[in-house]
Tab-separated table of C-alpha atoms in Angstrom:
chain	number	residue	atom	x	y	z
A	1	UNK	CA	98.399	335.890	114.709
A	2	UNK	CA	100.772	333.802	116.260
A	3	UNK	CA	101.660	336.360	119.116
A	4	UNK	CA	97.964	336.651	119.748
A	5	UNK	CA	97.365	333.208	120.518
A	6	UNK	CA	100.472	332.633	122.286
A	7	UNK	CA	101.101	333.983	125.837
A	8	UNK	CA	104.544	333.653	127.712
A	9	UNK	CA	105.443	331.075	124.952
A	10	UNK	CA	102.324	328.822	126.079
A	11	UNK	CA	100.471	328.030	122.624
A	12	UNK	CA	97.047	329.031	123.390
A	13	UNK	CA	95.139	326.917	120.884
A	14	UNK	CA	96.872	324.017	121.491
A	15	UNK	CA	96.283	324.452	125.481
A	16	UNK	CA	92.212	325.036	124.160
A	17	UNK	CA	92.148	321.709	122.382
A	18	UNK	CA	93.836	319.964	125.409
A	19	UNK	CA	90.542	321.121	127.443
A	20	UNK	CA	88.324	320.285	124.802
A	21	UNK	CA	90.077	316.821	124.373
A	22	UNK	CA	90.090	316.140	128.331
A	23	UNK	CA	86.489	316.530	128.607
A	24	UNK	CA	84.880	315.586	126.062
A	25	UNK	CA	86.915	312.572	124.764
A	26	UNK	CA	85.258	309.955	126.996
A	27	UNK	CA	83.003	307.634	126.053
A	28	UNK	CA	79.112	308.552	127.328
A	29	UNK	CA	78.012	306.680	130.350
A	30	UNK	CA	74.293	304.742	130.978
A	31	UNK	CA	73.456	308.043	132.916
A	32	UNK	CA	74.436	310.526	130.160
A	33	UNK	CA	72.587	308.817	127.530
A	34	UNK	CA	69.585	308.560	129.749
A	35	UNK	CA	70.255	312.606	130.502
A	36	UNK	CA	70.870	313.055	126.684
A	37	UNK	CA	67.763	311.598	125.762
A	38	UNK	CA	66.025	313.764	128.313
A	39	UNK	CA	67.288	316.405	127.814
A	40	UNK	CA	67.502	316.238	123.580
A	41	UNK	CA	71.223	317.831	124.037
A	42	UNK	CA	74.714	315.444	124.493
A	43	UNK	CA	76.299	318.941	124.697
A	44	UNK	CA	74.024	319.811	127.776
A	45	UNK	CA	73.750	316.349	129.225
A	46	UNK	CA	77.791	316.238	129.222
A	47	UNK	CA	77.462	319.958	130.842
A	48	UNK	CA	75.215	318.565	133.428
A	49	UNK	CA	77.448	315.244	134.216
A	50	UNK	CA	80.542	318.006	134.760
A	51	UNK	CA	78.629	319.990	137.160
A	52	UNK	CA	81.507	319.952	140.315
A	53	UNK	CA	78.505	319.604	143.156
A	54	UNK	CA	77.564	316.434	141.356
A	55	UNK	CA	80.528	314.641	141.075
A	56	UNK	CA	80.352	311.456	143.431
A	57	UNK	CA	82.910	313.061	146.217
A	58	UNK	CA	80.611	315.658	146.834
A	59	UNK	CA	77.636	314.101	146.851
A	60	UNK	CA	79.023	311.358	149.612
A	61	UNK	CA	80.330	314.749	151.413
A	62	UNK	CA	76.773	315.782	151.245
A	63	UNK	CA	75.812	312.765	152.536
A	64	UNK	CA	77.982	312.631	155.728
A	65	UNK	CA	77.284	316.075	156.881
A	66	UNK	CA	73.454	315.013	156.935
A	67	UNK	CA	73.900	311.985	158.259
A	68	UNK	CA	76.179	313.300	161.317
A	69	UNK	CA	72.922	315.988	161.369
A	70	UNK	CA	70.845	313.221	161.937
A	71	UNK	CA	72.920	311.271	164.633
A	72	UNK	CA	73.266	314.902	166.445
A	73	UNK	CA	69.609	315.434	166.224
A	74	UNK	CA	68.844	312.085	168.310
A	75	UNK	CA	71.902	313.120	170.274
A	76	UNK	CA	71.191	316.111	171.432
A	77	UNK	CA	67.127	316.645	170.634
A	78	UNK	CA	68.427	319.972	168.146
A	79	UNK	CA	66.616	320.486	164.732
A	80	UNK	CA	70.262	319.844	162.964
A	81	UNK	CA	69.038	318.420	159.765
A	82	UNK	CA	66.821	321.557	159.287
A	83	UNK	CA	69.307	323.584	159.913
A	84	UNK	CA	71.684	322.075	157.805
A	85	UNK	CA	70.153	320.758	154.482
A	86	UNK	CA	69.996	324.970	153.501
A	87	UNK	CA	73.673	325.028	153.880
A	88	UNK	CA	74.420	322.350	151.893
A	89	UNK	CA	72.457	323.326	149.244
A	90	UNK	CA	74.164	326.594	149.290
A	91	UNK	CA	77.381	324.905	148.756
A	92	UNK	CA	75.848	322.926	146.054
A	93	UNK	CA	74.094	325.374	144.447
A	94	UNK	CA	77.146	328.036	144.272
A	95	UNK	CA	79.295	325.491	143.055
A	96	UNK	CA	77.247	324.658	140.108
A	97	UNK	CA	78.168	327.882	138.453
A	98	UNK	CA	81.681	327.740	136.674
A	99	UNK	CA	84.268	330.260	137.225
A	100	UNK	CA	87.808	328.960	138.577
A	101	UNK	CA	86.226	325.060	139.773
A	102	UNK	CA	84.595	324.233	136.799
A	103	UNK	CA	86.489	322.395	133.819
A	104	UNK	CA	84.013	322.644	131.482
A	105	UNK	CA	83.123	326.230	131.913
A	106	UNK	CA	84.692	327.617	128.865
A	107	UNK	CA	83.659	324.460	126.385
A	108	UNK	CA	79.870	325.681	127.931
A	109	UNK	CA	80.004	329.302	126.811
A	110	UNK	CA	81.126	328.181	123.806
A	111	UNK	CA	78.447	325.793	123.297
A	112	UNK	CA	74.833	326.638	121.410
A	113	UNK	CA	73.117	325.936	124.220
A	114	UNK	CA	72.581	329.271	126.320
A	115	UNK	CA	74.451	329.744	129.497
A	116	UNK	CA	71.172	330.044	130.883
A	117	UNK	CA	70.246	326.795	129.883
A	118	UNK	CA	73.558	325.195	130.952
A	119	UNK	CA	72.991	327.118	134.470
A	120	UNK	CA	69.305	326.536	134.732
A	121	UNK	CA	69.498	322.758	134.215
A	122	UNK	CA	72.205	322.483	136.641
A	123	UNK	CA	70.598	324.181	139.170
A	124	UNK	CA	67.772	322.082	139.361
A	125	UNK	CA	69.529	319.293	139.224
A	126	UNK	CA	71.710	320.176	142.218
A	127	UNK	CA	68.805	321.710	144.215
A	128	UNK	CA	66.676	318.215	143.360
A	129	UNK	CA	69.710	316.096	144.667
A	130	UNK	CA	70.128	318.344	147.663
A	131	UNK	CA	66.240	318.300	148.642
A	132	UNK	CA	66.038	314.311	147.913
A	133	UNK	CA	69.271	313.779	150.502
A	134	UNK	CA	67.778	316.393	153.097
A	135	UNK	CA	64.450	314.524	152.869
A	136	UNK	CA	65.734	311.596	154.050
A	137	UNK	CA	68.022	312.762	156.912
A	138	UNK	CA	64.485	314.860	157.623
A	139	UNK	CA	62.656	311.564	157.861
A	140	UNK	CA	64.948	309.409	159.408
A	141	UNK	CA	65.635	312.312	162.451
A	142	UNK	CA	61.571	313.594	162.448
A	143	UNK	CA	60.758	311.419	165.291
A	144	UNK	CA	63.557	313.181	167.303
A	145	UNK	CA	62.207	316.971	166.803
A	146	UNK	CA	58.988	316.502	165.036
A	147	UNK	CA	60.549	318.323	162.537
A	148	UNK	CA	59.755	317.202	158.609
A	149	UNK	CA	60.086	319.548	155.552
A	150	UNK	CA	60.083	323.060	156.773
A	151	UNK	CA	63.546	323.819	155.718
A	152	UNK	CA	62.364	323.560	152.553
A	153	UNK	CA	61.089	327.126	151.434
A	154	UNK	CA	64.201	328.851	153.424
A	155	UNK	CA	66.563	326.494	151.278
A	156	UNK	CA	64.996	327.627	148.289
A	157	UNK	CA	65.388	330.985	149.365
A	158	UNK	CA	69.316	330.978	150.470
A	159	UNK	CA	70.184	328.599	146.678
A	160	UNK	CA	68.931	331.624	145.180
A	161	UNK	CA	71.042	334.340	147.249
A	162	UNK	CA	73.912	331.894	146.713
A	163	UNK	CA	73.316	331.529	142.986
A	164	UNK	CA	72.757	335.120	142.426
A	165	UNK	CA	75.518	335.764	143.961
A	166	UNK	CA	77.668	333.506	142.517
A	167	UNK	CA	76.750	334.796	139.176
A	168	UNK	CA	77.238	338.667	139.808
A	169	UNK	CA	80.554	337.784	141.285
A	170	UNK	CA	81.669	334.976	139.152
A	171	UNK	CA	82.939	333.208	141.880
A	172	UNK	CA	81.612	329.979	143.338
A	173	UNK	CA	83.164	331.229	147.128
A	174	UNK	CA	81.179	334.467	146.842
A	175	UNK	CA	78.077	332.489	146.434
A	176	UNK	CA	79.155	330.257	149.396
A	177	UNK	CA	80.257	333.070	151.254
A	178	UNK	CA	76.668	334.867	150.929
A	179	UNK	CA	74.647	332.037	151.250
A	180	UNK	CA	75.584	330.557	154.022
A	181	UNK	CA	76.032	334.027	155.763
A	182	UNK	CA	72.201	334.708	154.800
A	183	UNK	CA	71.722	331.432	156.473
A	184	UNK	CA	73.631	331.953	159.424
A	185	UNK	CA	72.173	335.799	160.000
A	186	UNK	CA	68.565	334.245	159.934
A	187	UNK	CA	69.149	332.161	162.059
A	188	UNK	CA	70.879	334.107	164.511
A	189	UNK	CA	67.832	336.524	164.221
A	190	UNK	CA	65.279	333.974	164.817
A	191	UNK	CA	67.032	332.896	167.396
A	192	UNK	CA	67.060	336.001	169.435
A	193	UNK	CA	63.538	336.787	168.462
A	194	UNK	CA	61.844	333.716	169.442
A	195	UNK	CA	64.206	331.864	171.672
A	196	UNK	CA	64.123	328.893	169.763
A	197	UNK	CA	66.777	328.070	166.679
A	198	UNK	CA	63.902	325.937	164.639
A	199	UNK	CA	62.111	329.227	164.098
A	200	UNK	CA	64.352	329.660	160.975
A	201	UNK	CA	62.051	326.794	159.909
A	202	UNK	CA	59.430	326.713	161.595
A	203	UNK	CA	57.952	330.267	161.948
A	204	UNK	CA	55.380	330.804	158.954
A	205	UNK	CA	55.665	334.956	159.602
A	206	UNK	CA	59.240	334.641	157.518
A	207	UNK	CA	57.270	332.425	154.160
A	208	UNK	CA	57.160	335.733	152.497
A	209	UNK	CA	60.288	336.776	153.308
A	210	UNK	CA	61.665	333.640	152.074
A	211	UNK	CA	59.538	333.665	149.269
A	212	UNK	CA	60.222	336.866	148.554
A	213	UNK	CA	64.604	336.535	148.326
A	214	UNK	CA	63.831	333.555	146.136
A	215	UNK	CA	61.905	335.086	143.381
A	216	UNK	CA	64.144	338.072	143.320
A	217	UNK	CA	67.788	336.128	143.390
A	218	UNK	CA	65.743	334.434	140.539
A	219	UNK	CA	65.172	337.587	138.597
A	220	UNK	CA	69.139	338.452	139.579
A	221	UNK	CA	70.443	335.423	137.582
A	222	UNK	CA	68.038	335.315	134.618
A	223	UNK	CA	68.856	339.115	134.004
A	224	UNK	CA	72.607	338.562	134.552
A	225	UNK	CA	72.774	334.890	132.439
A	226	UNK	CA	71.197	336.429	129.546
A	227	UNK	CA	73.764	339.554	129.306
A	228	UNK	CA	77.055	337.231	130.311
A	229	UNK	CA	77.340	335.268	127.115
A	230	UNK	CA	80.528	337.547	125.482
A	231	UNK	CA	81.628	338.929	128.090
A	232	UNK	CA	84.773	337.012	128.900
């Protein structure tokens, strides 16, 4: 038994209980109890808290590239907001799912909450951050392009790819990798088709298209989260 747990000498259930120790040995915070009450789960409200795309550097990184969207928009007339609130939320949205950035990955397979749950609850989470911080760079840069919330729907659409993504590969840099590719390809696409780079947001012929990637990167993860648990 003891070879089994042990691995180059390395004592693999003491190494476990030093991860379970170093993240769940803090004390819970104002914003955990309030998510703990909400959510009728410490387990999942500590899950949520852990997420890597909500930890305070990333949201002020989130923050920055916006805001330099919204000085570039007055700057330069460009729809850069629109164009970039879907690629943060790609990064955000990848980087909610565990595998290799994640600390708390392994404590949340382990938990009795679902990794569905644990994924589905993070996801929304990250997406509703992402849209709140986009919809205020949108404001504060509409009167510059006229531009609001049309970046909405396509944003939807490439967090799915990325998520789906991230989940089939089990890596948070696939998910980046294909989201912000999708991104990048529709835009390029518009762009030749129309002349104009706000048609990734702006052109209502690509709502089902858009609509379409979202409900089906949707189905990906569901079907994948519910046959993962097990499997590592």
């Amino acid at each position: 038994m003891n070879e089994v747990n042990s691995v180059a000498g390395v004592n693999l259930d003491r190494a476990w209980l030093g991860v379970a120790e170093e993240v769940w040995r803090r004390r819970p915070g104002r914003v955990e109890r309030i998510a703990t009450r909400v959510l009728r789960s410490p387990g999942l409200a500590r899950a949520l808290l852990t997420t890597p795309s909500l930890v305070v550097p990333w949201l002020i990184a989130s923050v920055v590239v916006l805001a330099a969207g919204v000085v570039a928009t007055f700057g330069g007339g460009g729809p850069w907001v629109s164009l970039l609130a879907p690629a943060v939320a790609v990064a955000g949205i990848a980087y909610a799912y565990g595998p290799g950035i994640d600390p708390a990955y392994e404590l949340s397979r382990s938990m009795a909450v679902s990794d569905r749950m644990v994924l589905l609850v993070r996801a929304v989470a990250v997406f509703g951050t992402n849209a709140a911080i986009g919809a205020i760079a949108s404001v504060a840069s509409a009167s510059a392009v006229g531009l609001t919330f049309g970046w909405l729907l396509p944003m939807t659409a490439m967090s799915a790819l990325a998520l789906a993504a991230a989940t089939l590969a089990r890596s948070a840099n696939a998910g980046v990798a294909a989201g912000l590719a999708g991104w990048a390809m529709t835009i390029v696409s518009t762009r030749a088709a129309t002349g104009a780079f706000s048609a990734a947001v702006t052109n209502s012929l690509l709502t089902a298209p858009y609509a379409a990637i979202g409900v089906c990167c949707a189905v990906i993860v569901v079907t994948a989260t519910r046959v993962s648990r097990g499997s590592v």
